[in-house]
Amino acid sequence: MVSVAIDGPAGAGKSTLARRLAAELGYIYVDTGAMYRAIGLYALRAGKDPKDNAAVNALLPQIELRLASIEGEQHIYLKEEDVSTAIRTEAAGMAASAVGANPAVRAFLLELQRDMAKKQDVLMDGRDIGTVVLPDATVKIFLTATPEARATRRWKEYQAKGVDTPYEEVLADVKQRDYQDTHRAAAPLKRADDAVLLDTSELDFEQSLAAMKKIIAEKVNQTIK
Ligand code: DC
């Protein structure tokens, strides 16, 4: 089985690039951030503080998280409800970052994530894929960009969706999330020693995609058209 681990901070373009690469390579795309977001959303809906580990841990046994691939797109379900869109808010992102610092939540998701990589060729993105989830991944890429470049991209996405969030607020969120994700004790965001570093601050989407294909092709030793 081939596994490609893509880690990096919020807004580096991981999921957009990974989704496209997976489609081109015929791998299954696994967006692990969506799993943390779904748990964060569940906690918010239950009226719990996502930072309160004990309160979140008490919810875990009730959480029925399911992933399904529909026409190549990953959909995520809480019980029967498709929450793929509901998890994409800034609040769900912050809640995901909070529950991501909870070791019980990480343990809850670890086996699910590893199992997926056992059964099929995967391209998995997250924060700890190359370091914890798939330490033996075929290819490891650490995708990053400056906080300003990432906030600008996110801000443009919001604008395109008609969401009028001030740039300064998006930048502050990006920085706060970076801090939380890199400073937590449980599986903090960091580059695996054997991961290839790719900084996309100065690259557009197609350039980033080309750079990633090259890294993957070199490692998997095959030419990707
Ligand atoms: O990639 P994303 O923005 O959807 O991730 C949301 C949050 O989930 C992120 O801030 C940290 C957490 N996360 C994590 O702790 N580990 C992962 N493998 C993926 C996401």
Coordinates of C-alpha atoms and ligand atoms in Angstrom, one line a residue:
M1 CA 0.0 0.0 0.0
V2 CA 1.2 3.5 -0.8
S3 CA 0.6 6.2 1.8
V4 CA 1.3 9.8 1.4
A5 CA 1.3 11.9 4.7
I6 CA 0.8 15.6 4.3
D7 CA 1.1 17.7 7.5
G8 CA 1.3 21.4 8.0
P9 CA -0.4 24.4 9.7
A10 CA -4.0 25.6 9.0
G11 CA -4.4 27.2 5.6
A12 CA -1.3 25.9 3.9
G13 CA -3.5 24.4 1.2
K14 CA -3.2 20.8 2.4
S15 CA -6.8 19.7 1.8
T16 CA -7.3 21.4 -1.6
L17 CA -4.0 20.1 -2.9
A18 CA -4.4 16.6 -1.3
R19 CA -7.9 16.3 -2.8
R20 CA -6.7 17.0 -6.3
L21 CA -3.6 14.8 -6.0
A22 CA -5.7 11.9 -4.7
A23 CA -8.1 12.2 -7.6
E24 CA -5.2 12.2 -10.1
L25 CA -3.3 9.4 -8.4
G26 CA -6.4 7.3 -7.7
Y27 CA -5.7 7.2 -4.0
I28 CA -8.3 7.7 -1.3
Y29 CA -8.1 11.1 0.3
V30 CA -8.4 11.1 4.1
D31 CA -9.0 14.5 5.7
T32 CA -8.2 13.9 9.3
G33 CA -8.9 17.6 10.2
A34 CA -12.6 16.9 9.3
M35 CA -12.7 14.2 12.0
Y36 CA -11.4 16.6 14.7
R37 CA -13.9 19.2 13.4
A38 CA -16.8 16.8 13.6
I39 CA -15.9 16.1 17.3
G40 CA -15.5 19.8 17.9
L41 CA -18.9 20.4 16.4
Y42 CA -20.4 17.7 18.4
A43 CA -19.1 19.2 21.6
L44 CA -20.3 22.7 20.7
R45 CA -23.8 21.4 19.9
A46 CA -23.8 19.5 23.2
G47 CA -23.1 22.9 24.9
K48 CA -19.7 21.7 26.1
D49 CA -16.5 23.7 26.1
P50 CA -14.2 21.9 23.6
K51 CA -11.3 22.8 25.8
D52 CA -12.8 20.9 28.7
N53 CA -11.2 17.4 28.3
A54 CA -13.4 15.7 30.9
A55 CA -16.6 17.0 29.4
V56 CA -15.5 16.0 25.8
N57 CA -14.3 12.6 27.0
A58 CA -17.7 11.9 28.5
L59 CA -19.2 12.5 25.0
L60 CA -16.9 10.2 23.1
P61 CA -18.8 6.9 23.7
Q62 CA -21.9 8.5 22.0
I63 CA -20.0 9.8 19.0
E64 CA -20.7 7.8 15.9
L65 CA -18.3 9.1 13.3
R66 CA -18.4 7.7 9.8
L67 CA -16.6 8.6 6.6
A68 CA -17.8 7.8 3.1
S69 CA -16.5 8.6 -0.3
I70 CA -19.2 9.9 -2.6
E71 CA -18.1 10.5 -6.2
G72 CA -14.5 10.8 -5.0
E73 CA -15.4 13.4 -2.3
Q74 CA -15.0 12.6 1.4
H75 CA -18.2 13.1 3.4
I76 CA -18.3 12.9 7.1
Y77 CA -21.2 11.9 9.2
L78 CA -22.2 12.2 12.8
K79 CA -24.7 9.3 13.1
E80 CA -26.9 9.7 10.0
E81 CA -26.2 13.4 9.5
D82 CA -23.8 14.6 6.8
V83 CA -21.9 17.3 8.6
S84 CA -19.4 17.9 5.8
T85 CA -20.5 21.5 5.4
A86 CA -21.4 22.3 9.0
I87 CA -17.8 21.5 10.1
R88 CA -16.3 24.2 7.8
T89 CA -17.0 27.2 10.0
E90 CA -14.3 29.1 11.9
A91 CA -16.0 28.1 15.2
A92 CA -15.7 24.4 14.3
G93 CA -12.1 24.9 13.3
M94 CA -11.3 26.4 16.7
A95 CA -13.2 23.7 18.4
A96 CA -11.3 21.1 16.4
S97 CA -8.0 22.7 17.4
A98 CA -9.1 22.5 21.1
V99 CA -10.3 18.9 21.0
G100 CA -7.1 18.0 19.0
A101 CA -5.1 18.8 22.2
N102 CA -7.1 16.1 24.1
P103 CA -5.1 12.8 24.2
A104 CA -8.3 10.7 24.5
V105 CA -9.7 12.3 21.3
R106 CA -6.5 11.5 19.5
A107 CA -6.5 7.9 20.7
F108 CA -10.2 7.7 19.6
L109 CA -9.3 8.7 16.1
L110 CA -5.9 7.0 15.7
E111 CA -7.0 3.4 15.0
L112 CA -9.7 4.7 12.6
Q113 CA -7.1 6.6 10.6
R114 CA -4.5 3.7 10.6
D115 CA -7.1 1.2 9.5
M116 CA -7.9 3.4 6.5
A117 CA -4.3 3.3 5.4
K118 CA -4.1 -0.5 5.7
K119 CA -6.9 -1.1 3.3
Q120 CA -6.1 1.2 0.4
D121 CA -3.6 3.7 -1.1
V122 CA -4.2 6.9 0.8
L123 CA -3.2 10.5 0.8
M124 CA -3.8 11.6 4.4
D125 CA -3.6 15.2 5.6
G126 CA -3.4 16.5 9.1
R127 CA -1.0 17.6 11.8
D128 CA 0.6 14.4 13.0
I129 CA 0.3 12.0 10.1
G130 CA 4.0 11.7 9.3
T131 CA 5.0 11.7 13.0
V132 CA 2.4 9.6 14.8
V133 CA -0.4 8.1 12.6
L134 CA 1.7 6.8 9.7
P135 CA 5.4 7.0 10.8
D136 CA 6.2 4.5 7.9
A137 CA 4.4 6.5 5.2
T138 CA 5.8 6.0 1.7
V139 CA 6.0 9.8 1.3
K140 CA 5.9 12.6 3.9
I141 CA 5.4 16.2 3.0
F142 CA 5.4 19.1 5.4
L143 CA 3.4 21.8 3.6
T144 CA 3.7 25.3 5.0
A145 CA 3.4 29.0 4.2
T146 CA 3.7 32.3 6.2
P147 CA 0.8 33.1 8.5
E148 CA 0.0 36.2 6.3
A149 CA -0.1 34.1 3.1
R150 CA -2.4 31.6 4.8
A151 CA -4.7 34.2 6.3
T152 CA -4.9 35.9 2.9
R153 CA -6.0 32.7 1.2
R154 CA -8.6 31.9 3.9
W155 CA -9.9 35.5 3.8
K156 CA -10.4 35.2 0.0
E157 CA -12.3 31.9 0.5
Y158 CA -14.6 33.6 3.0
Q159 CA -15.1 36.6 0.6
A160 CA -15.9 34.2 -2.2
K161 CA -18.6 32.6 0.0
G162 CA -20.0 36.0 0.9
V163 CA -18.7 35.8 4.5
D164 CA -17.4 39.2 5.5
T165 CA -14.8 38.4 8.2
P166 CA -12.1 41.1 8.6
Y167 CA -8.6 40.1 7.5
E168 CA -7.1 41.0 10.9
E169 CA -9.5 38.6 12.5
V170 CA -8.6 35.7 10.1
L171 CA -4.9 36.4 10.7
A172 CA -5.4 36.4 14.5
D173 CA -7.2 33.0 14.2
V174 CA -4.5 31.5 12.0
K175 CA -1.9 32.6 14.6
Q176 CA -3.9 31.3 17.5
R177 CA -4.5 28.0 15.9
D178 CA -0.8 27.7 15.0
Y179 CA 0.1 28.3 18.6
Q180 CA -2.4 25.8 19.9
D181 CA -1.4 23.1 17.4
T182 CA 2.3 23.4 17.9
H183 CA 2.3 23.9 21.7
R184 CA 0.1 21.1 22.8
A185 CA 1.6 18.1 24.6
A186 CA -0.3 15.5 22.6
A187 CA 1.1 14.9 19.1
P188 CA 2.0 18.6 18.4
L189 CA 2.3 19.9 14.9
K190 CA 5.9 19.4 13.8
R191 CA 7.8 18.3 10.7
A192 CA 8.8 14.6 10.8
D193 CA 12.6 14.4 10.4
D194 CA 12.1 12.5 7.1
A195 CA 9.4 14.8 5.7
V196 CA 10.1 17.0 2.6
L197 CA 9.5 20.7 3.5
L198 CA 7.4 22.6 0.9
D199 CA 6.8 26.3 1.5
T200 CA 3.9 27.5 -0.7
S201 CA 4.0 31.2 0.3
E202 CA 5.2 32.3 -3.1
L203 CA 3.5 29.5 -5.1
D204 CA 0.1 29.5 -6.7
F205 CA -2.1 26.4 -6.7
E206 CA -0.8 24.8 -9.9
Q207 CA 2.9 25.4 -8.9
S208 CA 2.2 23.9 -5.5
L209 CA 0.5 20.9 -7.1
A210 CA 3.5 20.4 -9.5
A211 CA 5.9 20.6 -6.7
M212 CA 4.0 18.0 -4.7
K213 CA 3.7 15.6 -7.7
K214 CA 7.4 15.8 -8.2
I215 CA 8.1 14.9 -4.5
I216 CA 5.6 12.0 -4.7
A217 CA 6.8 10.7 -8.0
E218 CA 10.4 10.7 -6.8
K219 CA 9.5 8.8 -3.7
V220 CA 7.0 6.3 -5.3
N221 CA 9.4 6.0 -8.2
Q222 CA 6.8 6.4 -10.9
T223 CA 5.9 9.2 -13.3
I224 CA 2.7 11.0 -12.6
K225 CA 1.2 12.7 -15.6
Ligands
DC1 O1 -6.9 20.9 8.9 P1 -8.1 21.5 9.7 O2 -8.0 23.0 9.7 O3 -9.4 21.0 9.2 O4 -7.9 21.0 11.2 C1 -8.7 21.5 12.2 C2 -8.0 21.4 13.6 O5 -8.0 20.0 13.9 C3 -6.5 21.8 13.6 O6 -6.4 23.2 14.0 C4 -5.9 20.9 14.6 C5 -6.8 19.6 14.6 N1 -6.1 18.5 13.9 C6 -5.2 17.7 14.6 O7 -5.0 18.0 15.8 N2 -4.7 16.7 14.1 C7 -4.9 16.3 12.8 N3 -4.3 15.2 12.3 C8 -5.8 17.1 12.0 C9 -6.4 18.2 12.6

